[in-house]
PDB file of N, CA and C in Angstrom:
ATOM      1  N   UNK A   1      22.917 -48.493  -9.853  1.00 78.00           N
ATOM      2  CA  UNK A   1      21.620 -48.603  -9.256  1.00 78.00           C
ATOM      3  C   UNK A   1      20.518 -48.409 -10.277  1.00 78.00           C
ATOM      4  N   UNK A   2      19.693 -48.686  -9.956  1.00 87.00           N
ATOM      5  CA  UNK A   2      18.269 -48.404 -10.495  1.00 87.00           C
ATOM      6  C   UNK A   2      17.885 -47.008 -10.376  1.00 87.00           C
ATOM      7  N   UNK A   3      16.380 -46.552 -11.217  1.00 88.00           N
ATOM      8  CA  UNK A   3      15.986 -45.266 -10.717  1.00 88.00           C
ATOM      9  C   UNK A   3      14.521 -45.439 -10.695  1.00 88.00           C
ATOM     10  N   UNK A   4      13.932 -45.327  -9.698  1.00 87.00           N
ATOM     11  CA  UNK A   4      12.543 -45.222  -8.971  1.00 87.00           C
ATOM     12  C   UNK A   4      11.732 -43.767  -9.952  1.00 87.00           C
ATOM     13  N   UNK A   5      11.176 -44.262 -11.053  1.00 84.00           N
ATOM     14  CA  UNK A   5      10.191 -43.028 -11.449  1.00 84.00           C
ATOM     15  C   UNK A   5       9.067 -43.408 -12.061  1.00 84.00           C
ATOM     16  N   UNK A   6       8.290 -42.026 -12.001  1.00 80.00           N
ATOM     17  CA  UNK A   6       6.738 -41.781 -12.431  1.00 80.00           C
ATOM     18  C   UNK A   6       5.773 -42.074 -11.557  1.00 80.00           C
ATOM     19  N   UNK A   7       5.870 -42.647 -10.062  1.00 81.00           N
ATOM     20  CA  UNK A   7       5.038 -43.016  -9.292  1.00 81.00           C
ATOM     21  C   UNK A   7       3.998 -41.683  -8.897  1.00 81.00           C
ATOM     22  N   UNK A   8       2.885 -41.631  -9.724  1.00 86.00           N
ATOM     23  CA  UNK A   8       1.921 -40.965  -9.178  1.00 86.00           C
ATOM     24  C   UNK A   8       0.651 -41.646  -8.310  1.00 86.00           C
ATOM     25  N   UNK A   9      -0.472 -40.774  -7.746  1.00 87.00           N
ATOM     26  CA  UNK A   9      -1.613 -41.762  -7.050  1.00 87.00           C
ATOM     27  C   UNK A   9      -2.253 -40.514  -7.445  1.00 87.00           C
ATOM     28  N   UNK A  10      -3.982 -40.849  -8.114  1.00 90.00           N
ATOM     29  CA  UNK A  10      -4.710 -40.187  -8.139  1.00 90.00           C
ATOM     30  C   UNK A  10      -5.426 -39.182  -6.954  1.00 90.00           C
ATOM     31  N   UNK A  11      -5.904 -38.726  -7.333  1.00 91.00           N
ATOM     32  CA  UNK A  11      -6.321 -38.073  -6.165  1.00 91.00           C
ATOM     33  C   UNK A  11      -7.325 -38.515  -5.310  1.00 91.00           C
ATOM     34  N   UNK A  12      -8.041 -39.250  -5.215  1.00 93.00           N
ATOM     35  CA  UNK A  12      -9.443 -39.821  -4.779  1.00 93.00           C
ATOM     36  C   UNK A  12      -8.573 -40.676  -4.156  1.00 93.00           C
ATOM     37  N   UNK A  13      -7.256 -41.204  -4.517  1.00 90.00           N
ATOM     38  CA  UNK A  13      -7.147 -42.428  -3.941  1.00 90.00           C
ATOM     39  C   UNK A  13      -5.293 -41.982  -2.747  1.00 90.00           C
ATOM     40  N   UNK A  14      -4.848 -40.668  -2.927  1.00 89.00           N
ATOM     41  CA  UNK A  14      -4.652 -40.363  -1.855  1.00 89.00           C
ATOM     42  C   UNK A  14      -4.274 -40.320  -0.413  1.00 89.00           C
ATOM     43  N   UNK A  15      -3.363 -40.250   0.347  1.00 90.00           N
ATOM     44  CA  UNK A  15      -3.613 -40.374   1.766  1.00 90.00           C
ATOM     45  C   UNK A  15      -3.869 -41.476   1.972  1.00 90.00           C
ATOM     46  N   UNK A  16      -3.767 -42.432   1.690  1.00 94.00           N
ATOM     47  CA  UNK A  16      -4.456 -43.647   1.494  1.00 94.00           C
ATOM     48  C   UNK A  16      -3.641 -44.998   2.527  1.00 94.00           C
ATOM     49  N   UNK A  17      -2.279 -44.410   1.800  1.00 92.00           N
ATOM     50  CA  UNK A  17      -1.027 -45.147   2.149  1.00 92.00           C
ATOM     51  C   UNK A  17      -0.642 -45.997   0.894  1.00 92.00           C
ATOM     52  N   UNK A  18      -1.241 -45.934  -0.126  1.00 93.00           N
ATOM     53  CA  UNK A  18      -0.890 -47.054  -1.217  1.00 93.00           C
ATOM     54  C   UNK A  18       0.537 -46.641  -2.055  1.00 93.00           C
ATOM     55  N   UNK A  19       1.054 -45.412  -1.907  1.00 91.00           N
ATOM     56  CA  UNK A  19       2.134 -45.011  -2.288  1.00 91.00           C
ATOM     57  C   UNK A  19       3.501 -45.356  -1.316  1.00 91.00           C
ATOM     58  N   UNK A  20       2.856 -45.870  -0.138  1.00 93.00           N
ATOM     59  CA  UNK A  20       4.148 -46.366   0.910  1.00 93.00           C
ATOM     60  C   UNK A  20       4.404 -48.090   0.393  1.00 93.00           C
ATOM     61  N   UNK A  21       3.111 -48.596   0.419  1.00 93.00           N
ATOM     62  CA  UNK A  21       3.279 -49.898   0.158  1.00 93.00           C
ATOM     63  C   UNK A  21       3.261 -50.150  -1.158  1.00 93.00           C
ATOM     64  N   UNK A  22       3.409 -49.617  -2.295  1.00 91.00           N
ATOM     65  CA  UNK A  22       3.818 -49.761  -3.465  1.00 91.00           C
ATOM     66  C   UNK A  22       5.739 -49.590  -3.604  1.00 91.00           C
ATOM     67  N   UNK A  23       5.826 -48.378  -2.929  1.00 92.00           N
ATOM     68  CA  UNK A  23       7.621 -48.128  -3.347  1.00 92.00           C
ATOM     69  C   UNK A  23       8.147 -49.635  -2.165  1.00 92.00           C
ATOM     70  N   UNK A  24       7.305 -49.772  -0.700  1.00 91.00           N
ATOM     71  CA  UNK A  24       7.866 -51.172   0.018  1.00 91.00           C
ATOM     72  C   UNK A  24       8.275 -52.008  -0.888  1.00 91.00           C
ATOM     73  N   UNK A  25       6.911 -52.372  -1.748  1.00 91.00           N
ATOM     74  CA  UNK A  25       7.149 -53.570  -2.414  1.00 91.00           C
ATOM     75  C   UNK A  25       7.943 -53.703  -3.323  1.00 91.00           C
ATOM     76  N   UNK A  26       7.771 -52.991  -4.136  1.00 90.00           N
ATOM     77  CA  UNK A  26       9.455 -52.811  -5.359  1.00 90.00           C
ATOM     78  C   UNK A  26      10.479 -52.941  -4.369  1.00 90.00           C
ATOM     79  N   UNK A  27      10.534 -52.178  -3.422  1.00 90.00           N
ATOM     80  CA  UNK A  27      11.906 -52.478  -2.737  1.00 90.00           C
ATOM     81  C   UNK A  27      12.337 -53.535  -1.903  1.00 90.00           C
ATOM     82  N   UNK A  28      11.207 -54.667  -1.636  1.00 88.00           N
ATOM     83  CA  UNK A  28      11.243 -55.498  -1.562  1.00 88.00           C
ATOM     84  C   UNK A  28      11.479 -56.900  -2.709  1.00 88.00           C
ATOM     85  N   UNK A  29      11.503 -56.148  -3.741  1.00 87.00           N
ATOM     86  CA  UNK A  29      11.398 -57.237  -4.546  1.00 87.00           C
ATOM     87  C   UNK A  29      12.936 -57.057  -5.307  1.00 87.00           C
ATOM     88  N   UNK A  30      13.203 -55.690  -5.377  1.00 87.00           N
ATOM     89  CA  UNK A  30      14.984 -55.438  -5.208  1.00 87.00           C
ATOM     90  C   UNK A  30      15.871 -56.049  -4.667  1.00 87.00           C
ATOM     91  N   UNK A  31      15.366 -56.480  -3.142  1.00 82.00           N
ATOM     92  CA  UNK A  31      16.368 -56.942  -2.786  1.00 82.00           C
ATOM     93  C   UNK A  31      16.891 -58.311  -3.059  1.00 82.00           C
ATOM     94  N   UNK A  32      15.282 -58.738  -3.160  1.00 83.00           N
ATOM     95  CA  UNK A  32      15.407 -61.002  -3.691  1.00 83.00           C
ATOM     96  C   UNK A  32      16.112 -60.415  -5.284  1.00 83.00           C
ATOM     97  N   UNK A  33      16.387 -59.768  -5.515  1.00 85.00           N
ATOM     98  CA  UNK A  33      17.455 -59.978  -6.784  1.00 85.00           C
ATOM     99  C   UNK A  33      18.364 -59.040  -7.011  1.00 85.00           C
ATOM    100  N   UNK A  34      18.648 -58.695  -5.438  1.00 81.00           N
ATOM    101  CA  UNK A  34      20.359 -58.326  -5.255  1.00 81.00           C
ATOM    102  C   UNK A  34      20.771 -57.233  -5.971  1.00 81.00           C
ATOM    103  N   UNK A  35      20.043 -56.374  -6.316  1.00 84.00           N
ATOM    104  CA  UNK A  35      20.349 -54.803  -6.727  1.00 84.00           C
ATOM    105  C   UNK A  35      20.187 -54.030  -5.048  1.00 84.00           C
ATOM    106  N   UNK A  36      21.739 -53.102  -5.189  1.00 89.00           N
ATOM    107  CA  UNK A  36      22.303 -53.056  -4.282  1.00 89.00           C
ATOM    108  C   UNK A  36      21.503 -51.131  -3.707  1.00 89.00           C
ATOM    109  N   UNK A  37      21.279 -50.580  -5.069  1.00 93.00           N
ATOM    110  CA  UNK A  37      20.944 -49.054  -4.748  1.00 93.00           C
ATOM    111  C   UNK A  37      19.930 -48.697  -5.711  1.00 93.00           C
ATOM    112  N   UNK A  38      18.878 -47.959  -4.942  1.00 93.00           N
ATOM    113  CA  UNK A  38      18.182 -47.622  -6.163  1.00 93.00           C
ATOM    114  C   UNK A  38      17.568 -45.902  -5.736  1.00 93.00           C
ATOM    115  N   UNK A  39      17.522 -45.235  -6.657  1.00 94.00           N
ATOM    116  CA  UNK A  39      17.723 -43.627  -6.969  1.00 94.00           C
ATOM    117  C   UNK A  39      16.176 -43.328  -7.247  1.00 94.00           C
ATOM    118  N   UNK A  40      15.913 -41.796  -6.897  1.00 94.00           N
ATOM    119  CA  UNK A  40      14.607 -41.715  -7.198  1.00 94.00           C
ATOM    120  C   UNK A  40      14.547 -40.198  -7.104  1.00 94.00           C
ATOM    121  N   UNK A  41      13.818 -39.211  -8.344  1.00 95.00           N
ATOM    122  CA  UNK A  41      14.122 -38.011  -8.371  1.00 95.00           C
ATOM    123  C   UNK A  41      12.951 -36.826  -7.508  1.00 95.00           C
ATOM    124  N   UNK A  42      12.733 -36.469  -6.650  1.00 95.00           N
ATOM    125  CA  UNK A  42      11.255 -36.043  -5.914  1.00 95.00           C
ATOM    126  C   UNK A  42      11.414 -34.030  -6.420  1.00 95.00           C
ATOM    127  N   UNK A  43      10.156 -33.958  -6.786  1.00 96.00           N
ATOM    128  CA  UNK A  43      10.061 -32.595  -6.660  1.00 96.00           C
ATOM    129  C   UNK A  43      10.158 -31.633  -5.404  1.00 96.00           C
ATOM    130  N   UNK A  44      11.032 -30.946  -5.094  1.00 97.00           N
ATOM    131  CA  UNK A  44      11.339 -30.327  -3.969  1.00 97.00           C
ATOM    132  C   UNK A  44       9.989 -30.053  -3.322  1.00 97.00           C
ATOM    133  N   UNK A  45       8.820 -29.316  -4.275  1.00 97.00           N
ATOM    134  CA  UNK A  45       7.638 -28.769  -3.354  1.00 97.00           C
ATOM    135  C   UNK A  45       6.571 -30.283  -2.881  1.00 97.00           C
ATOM    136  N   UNK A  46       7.126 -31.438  -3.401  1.00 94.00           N
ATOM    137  CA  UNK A  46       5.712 -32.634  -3.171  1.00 94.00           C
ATOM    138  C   UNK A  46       5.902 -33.195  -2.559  1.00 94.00           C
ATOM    139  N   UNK A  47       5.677 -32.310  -1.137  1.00 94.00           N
ATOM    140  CA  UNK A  47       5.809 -32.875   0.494  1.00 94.00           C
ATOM    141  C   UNK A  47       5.289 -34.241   0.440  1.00 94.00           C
ATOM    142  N   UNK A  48       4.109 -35.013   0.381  1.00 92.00           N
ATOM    143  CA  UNK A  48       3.687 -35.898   0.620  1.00 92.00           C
ATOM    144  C   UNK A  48       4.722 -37.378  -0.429  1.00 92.00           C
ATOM    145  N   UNK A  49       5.473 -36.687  -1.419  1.00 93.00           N
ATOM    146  CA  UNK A  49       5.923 -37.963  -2.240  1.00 93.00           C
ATOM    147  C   UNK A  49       7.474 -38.322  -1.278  1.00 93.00           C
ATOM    148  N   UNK A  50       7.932 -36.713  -0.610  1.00 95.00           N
ATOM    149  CA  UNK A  50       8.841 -37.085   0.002  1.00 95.00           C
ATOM    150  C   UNK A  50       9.083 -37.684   1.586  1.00 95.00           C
ATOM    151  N   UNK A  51       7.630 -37.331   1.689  1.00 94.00           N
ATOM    152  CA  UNK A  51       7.689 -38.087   3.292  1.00 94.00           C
ATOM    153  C   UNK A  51       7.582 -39.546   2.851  1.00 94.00           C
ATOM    154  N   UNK A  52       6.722 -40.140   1.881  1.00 94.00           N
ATOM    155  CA  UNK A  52       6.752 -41.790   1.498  1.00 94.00           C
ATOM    156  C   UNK A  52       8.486 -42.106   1.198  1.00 94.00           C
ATOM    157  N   UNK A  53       8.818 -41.161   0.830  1.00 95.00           N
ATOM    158  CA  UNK A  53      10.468 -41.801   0.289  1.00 95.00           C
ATOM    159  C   UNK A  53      11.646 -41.910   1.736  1.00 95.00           C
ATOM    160  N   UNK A  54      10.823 -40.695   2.504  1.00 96.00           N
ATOM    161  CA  UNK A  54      11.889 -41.099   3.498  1.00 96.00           C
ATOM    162  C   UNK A  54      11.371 -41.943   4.843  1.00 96.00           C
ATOM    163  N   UNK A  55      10.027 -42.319   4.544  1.00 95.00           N
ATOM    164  CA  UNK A  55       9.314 -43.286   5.276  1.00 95.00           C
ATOM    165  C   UNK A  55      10.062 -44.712   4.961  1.00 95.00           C
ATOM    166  N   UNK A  56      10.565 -44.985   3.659  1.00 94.00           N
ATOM    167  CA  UNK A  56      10.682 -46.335   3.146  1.00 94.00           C
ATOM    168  C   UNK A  56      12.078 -45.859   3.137  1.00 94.00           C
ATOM    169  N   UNK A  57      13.138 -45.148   3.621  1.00 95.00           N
ATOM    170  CA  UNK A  57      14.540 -45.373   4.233  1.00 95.00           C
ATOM    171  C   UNK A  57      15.353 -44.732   3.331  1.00 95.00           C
ATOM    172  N   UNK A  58      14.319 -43.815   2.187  1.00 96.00           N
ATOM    173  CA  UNK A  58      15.362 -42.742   0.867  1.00 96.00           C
ATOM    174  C   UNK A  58      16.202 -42.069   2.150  1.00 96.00           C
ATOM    175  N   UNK A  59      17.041 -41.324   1.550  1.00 97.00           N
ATOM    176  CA  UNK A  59      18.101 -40.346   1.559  1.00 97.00           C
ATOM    177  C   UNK A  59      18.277 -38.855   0.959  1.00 97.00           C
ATOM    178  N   UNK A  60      18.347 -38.305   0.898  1.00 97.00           N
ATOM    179  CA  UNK A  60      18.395 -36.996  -0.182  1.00 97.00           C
ATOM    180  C   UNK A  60      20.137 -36.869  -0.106  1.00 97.00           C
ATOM    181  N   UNK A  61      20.160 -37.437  -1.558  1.00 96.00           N
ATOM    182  CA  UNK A  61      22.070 -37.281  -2.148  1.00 96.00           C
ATOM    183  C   UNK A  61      22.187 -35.812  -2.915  1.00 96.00           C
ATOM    184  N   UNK A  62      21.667 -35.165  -3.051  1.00 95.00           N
ATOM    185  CA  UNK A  62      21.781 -33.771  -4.229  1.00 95.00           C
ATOM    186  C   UNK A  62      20.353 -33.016  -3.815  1.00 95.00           C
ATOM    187  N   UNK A  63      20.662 -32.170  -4.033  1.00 96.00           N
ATOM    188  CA  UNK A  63      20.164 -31.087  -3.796  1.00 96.00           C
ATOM    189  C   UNK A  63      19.286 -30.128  -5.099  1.00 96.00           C
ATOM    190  N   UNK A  64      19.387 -31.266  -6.471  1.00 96.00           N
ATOM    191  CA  UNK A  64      19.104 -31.053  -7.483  1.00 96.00           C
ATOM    192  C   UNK A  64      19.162 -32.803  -8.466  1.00 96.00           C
ATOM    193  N   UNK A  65      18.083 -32.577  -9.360  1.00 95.00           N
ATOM    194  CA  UNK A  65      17.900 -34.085  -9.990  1.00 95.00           C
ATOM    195  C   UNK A  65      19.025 -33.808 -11.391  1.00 95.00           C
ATOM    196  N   UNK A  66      19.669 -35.164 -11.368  1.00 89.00           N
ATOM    197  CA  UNK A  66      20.344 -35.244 -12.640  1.00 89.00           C
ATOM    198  C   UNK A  66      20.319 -36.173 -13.030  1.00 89.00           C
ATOM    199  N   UNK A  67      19.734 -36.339 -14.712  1.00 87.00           N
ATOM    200  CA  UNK A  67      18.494 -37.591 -14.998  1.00 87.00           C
ATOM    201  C   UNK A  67      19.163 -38.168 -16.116  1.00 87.00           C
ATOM    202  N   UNK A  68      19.116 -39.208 -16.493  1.00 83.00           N
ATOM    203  CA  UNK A  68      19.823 -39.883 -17.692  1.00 83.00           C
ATOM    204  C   UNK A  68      20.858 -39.262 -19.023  1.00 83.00           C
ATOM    205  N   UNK A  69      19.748 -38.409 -19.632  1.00 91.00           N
ATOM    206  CA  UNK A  69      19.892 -37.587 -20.465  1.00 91.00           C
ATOM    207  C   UNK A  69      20.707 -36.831 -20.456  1.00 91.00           C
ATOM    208  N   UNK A  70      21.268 -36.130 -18.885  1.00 90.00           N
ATOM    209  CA  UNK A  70      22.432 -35.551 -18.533  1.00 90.00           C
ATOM    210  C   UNK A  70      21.650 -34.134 -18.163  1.00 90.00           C
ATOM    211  N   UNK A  71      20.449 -33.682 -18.508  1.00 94.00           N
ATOM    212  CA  UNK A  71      19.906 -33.060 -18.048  1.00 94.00           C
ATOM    213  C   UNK A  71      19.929 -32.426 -16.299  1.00 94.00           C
ATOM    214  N   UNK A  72      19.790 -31.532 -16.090  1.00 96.00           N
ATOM    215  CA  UNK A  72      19.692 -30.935 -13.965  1.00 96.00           C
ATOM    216  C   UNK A  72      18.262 -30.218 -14.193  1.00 96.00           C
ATOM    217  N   UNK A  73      17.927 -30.716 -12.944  1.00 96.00           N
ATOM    218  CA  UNK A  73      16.721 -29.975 -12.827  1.00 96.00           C
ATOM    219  C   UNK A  73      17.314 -29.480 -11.179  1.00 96.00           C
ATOM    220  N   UNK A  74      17.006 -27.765 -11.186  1.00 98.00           N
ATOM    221  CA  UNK A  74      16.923 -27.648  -9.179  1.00 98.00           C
ATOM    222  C   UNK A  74      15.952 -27.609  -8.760  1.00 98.00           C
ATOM    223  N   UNK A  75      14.989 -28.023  -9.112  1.00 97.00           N
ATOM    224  CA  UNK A  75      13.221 -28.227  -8.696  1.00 97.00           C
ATOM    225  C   UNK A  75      12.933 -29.164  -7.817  1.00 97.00           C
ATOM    226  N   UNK A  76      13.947 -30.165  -8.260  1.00 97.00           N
ATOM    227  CA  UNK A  76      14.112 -31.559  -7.464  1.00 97.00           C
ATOM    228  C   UNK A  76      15.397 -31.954  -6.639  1.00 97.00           C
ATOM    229  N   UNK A  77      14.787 -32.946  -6.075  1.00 97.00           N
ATOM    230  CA  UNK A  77      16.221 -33.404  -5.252  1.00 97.00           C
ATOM    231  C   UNK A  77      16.522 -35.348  -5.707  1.00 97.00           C
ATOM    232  N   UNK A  78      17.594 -35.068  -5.347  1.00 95.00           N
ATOM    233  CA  UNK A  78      18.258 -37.121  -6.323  1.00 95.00           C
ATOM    234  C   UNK A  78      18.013 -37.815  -4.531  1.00 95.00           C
ATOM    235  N   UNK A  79      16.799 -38.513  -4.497  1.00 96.00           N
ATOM    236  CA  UNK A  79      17.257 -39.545  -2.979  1.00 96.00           C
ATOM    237  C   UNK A  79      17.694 -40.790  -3.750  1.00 96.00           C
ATOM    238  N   UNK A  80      18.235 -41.821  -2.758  1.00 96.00           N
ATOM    239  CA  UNK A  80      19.122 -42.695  -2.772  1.00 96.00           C
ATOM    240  C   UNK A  80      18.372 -43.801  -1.365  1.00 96.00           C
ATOM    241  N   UNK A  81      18.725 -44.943  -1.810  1.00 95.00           N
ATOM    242  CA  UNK A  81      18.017 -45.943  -0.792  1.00 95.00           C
ATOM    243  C   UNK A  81      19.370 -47.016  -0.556  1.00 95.00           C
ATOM    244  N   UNK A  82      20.265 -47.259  -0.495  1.00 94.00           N
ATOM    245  CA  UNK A  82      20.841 -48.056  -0.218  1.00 94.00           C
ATOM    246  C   UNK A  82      20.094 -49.405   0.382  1.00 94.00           C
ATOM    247  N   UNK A  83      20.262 -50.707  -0.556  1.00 89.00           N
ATOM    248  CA  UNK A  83      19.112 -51.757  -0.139  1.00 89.00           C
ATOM    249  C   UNK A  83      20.409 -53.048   0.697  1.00 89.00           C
TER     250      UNK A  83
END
């Protein structure tokens, strides 16, 4: 799979909803080219990044992020989108 990162939104711009229809659209554009899963690491405390992830059909697979590098973070959690 893929991995969904760095998606921030300023603050002014916020609440807005542009963080729902930004991860839609990547994940819409995933699917017209047949990548099957794509991963995304959320900070346990950033309520608002994780309600967009499980608005757009994430998952929470771990209970802690484990990132390329081989690195764990328990700050975060690994969601999963099955497309």
């Amino acid at each position: 799979g893929l991995l969904l990162e760095g998606l921030e939104t300023v603050p002014d711009a916020r609440g807005k909803g542009y963080a729902k229809q930004l991860v839609c659209a990547v994940l819409s554009q995933l699917i017209t080219q047949e990548i099957a899963v794509i991963y995304s690491h959320i900070d346990k405390k950033n309520k608002a990044s994780l309600a967009v992830h499980f608005a757009c059909g994430f998952e929470k697979v771990r209970d802690c992020a484990v990132y390329a590098d081989g690195s764990v973070s328990q700050n975060a959690y690994t969601m999963r989108k099955i497309l």
